[in-house]
PDB file of C-alpha atoms in Angstrom:
ATOM      1  CA  MET A 201       0.808   1.765   9.302  1.00  0.00           C
ATOM      2  CA  MET A 202       1.819   5.278  10.041  1.00  0.00           C
ATOM      3  CA  LEU A 203       0.051   7.646  12.414  1.00  0.00           C
ATOM      4  CA  THR A 204      -0.793  11.013  10.867  1.00  0.00           C
ATOM      5  CA  GLU A 205      -0.758  14.283  12.783  1.00  0.00           C
ATOM      6  CA  LYS A 206      -4.513  14.060  13.378  1.00  0.00           C
ATOM      7  CA  GLY A 207      -4.265  10.541  14.790  1.00  0.00           C
ATOM      8  CA  ASP A 208      -5.520   8.764  11.663  1.00  0.00           C
ATOM      9  CA  PHE A 209      -3.642   5.883  10.119  1.00  0.00           C
ATOM     10  CA  ALA A 210      -1.999   5.811   6.706  1.00  0.00           C
ATOM     11  CA  VAL A 211      -1.473   2.244   5.514  1.00  0.00           C
ATOM     12  CA  GLY A 212       1.789   1.337   3.871  1.00  0.00           C
ATOM     13  CA  VAL A 213       5.133  -0.379   4.183  1.00  0.00           C
ATOM     14  CA  MET A 214       8.733   0.650   4.709  1.00  0.00           C
ATOM     15  CA  ASP A 215      11.022  -0.146   1.802  1.00  0.00           C
ATOM     16  CA  ASP A 216      14.614  -1.331   2.068  1.00  0.00           C
ATOM     17  CA  ARG A 217      15.799   2.298   2.210  1.00  0.00           C
ATOM     18  CA  GLY A 218      13.522   3.120   5.132  1.00  0.00           C
ATOM     19  CA  LYS A 219      11.069   5.147   3.050  1.00  0.00           C
ATOM     20  CA  PHE A 220       7.358   4.828   3.772  1.00  0.00           C
ATOM     21  CA  ILE A 221       5.290   3.669   0.779  1.00  0.00           C
ATOM     22  CA  TYR A 222       1.629   4.635   1.109  1.00  0.00           C
ATOM     23  CA  ILE A 223      -0.838   2.008  -0.109  1.00  0.00           C
ATOM     24  CA  ALA A 224      -4.224   3.304  -1.260  1.00  0.00           C
ATOM     25  CA  GLN A 225      -7.412   1.547  -0.178  1.00  0.00           C
ATOM     26  CA  GLU A 226      -8.078   0.473  -3.781  1.00  0.00           C
ATOM     27  CA  GLU A 227      -4.630  -1.114  -3.975  1.00  0.00           C
ATOM     28  CA  LEU A 228      -5.185  -2.983  -0.697  1.00  0.00           C
ATOM     29  CA  GLU A 229      -8.513  -4.260  -1.979  1.00  0.00           C
ATOM     30  CA  ALA A 230      -6.906  -5.428  -5.234  1.00  0.00           C
ATOM     31  CA  VAL A 231      -4.243  -7.380  -3.325  1.00  0.00           C
ATOM     32  CA  ALA A 232      -6.901  -8.886  -1.035  1.00  0.00           C
ATOM     33  CA  LYS A 233      -8.974  -9.889  -4.077  1.00  0.00           C
ATOM     34  CA  PHE A 234      -5.933 -11.616  -5.601  1.00  0.00           C
ATOM     35  CA  ILE A 235      -5.367 -13.590  -2.397  1.00  0.00           C
ATOM     36  CA  ARG A 236      -9.048 -14.559  -2.110  1.00  0.00           C
ATOM     37  CA  GLN A 237      -9.150 -15.704  -5.750  1.00  0.00           C
ATOM     38  CA  ARG A 238      -5.957 -17.749  -5.535  1.00  0.00           C
ATOM     39  CA  GLY A 239      -6.335 -19.107  -2.025  1.00  0.00           C
ATOM     40  CA  ARG A 240      -2.858 -19.941  -0.838  1.00  0.00           C
ATOM     41  CA  VAL A 241      -0.106 -17.878  -2.398  1.00  0.00           C
ATOM     42  CA  SER A 242       3.623 -17.951  -1.902  1.00  0.00           C
ATOM     43  CA  ILE A 243       5.530 -14.879  -0.801  1.00  0.00           C
ATOM     44  CA  SER A 244       7.123 -14.635  -4.256  1.00  0.00           C
ATOM     45  CA  GLU A 245       3.690 -14.757  -5.942  1.00  0.00           C
ATOM     46  CA  LEU A 246       2.393 -12.089  -3.560  1.00  0.00           C
ATOM     47  CA  VAL A 247       5.397  -9.869  -4.239  1.00  0.00           C
ATOM     48  CA  GLN A 248       5.051 -10.282  -8.006  1.00  0.00           C
ATOM     49  CA  GLU A 249       1.331  -9.448  -7.986  1.00  0.00           C
ATOM     50  CA  SER A 250       1.743  -6.598  -5.493  1.00  0.00           C
ATOM     51  CA  ASN A 251       4.350  -5.026  -7.764  1.00  0.00           C
ATOM     52  CA  LYS A 252       1.696  -4.955 -10.489  1.00  0.00           C
ATOM     53  CA  LEU A 253      -1.100  -3.656  -8.270  1.00  0.00           C
ATOM     54  CA  ILE A 254       0.646  -1.102  -6.048  1.00  0.00           C
ATOM     55  CA  ASN A 255       1.818   2.159  -7.577  1.00  0.00           C
ATOM     56  CA  LEU A 256       5.326   2.957  -6.348  1.00  0.00           C
ATOM     57  CA  GLU A 257       5.461   6.400  -7.940  1.00  0.00           C
ATOM     58  CA  PRO A 258       4.689   9.355  -5.660  1.00  0.00           C
ATOM     59  CA  ASP A 259       1.060  10.435  -5.924  1.00  0.00           C
ATOM     60  CA  VAL A 260       0.940  14.165  -5.255  1.00  0.00           C
ATOM     61  CA  LYS A 261      -2.823  14.164  -4.674  1.00  0.00           C
ATOM     62  CA  ALA A 262      -2.575  11.340  -2.136  1.00  0.00           C
ATOM     63  CA  LEU A 263       0.264  13.095  -0.324  1.00  0.00           C
ATOM     64  CA  GLU A 264      -1.738  16.322  -0.190  1.00  0.00           C
ATOM     65  CA  ALA A 265      -4.786  14.441   1.121  1.00  0.00           C
ATOM     66  CA  ILE A 266      -2.737  12.843   3.892  1.00  0.00           C
ATOM     67  CA  ALA A 267      -1.116  16.155   4.787  1.00  0.00           C
ATOM     68  CA  SER A 268      -4.470  17.943   4.989  1.00  0.00           C
ATOM     69  CA  GLN A 269      -5.996  15.381   7.377  1.00  0.00           C
TER      70      GLN A 269
END
């Protein structure tokens, strides 16, 4: 998580280059749904499914929304 200027949290992860990757609520819910449906999952399965569910391209609207908060 990352703290925004207003004290809110933006959920995401740091990649191997040290860049913060924002994860939208819908993406988090999709990953959680996958885990609930499958039960136990391996790290490699979680990575593979997360790569499908989480958009790694910059989302200008999401960035603007975070900046305006």
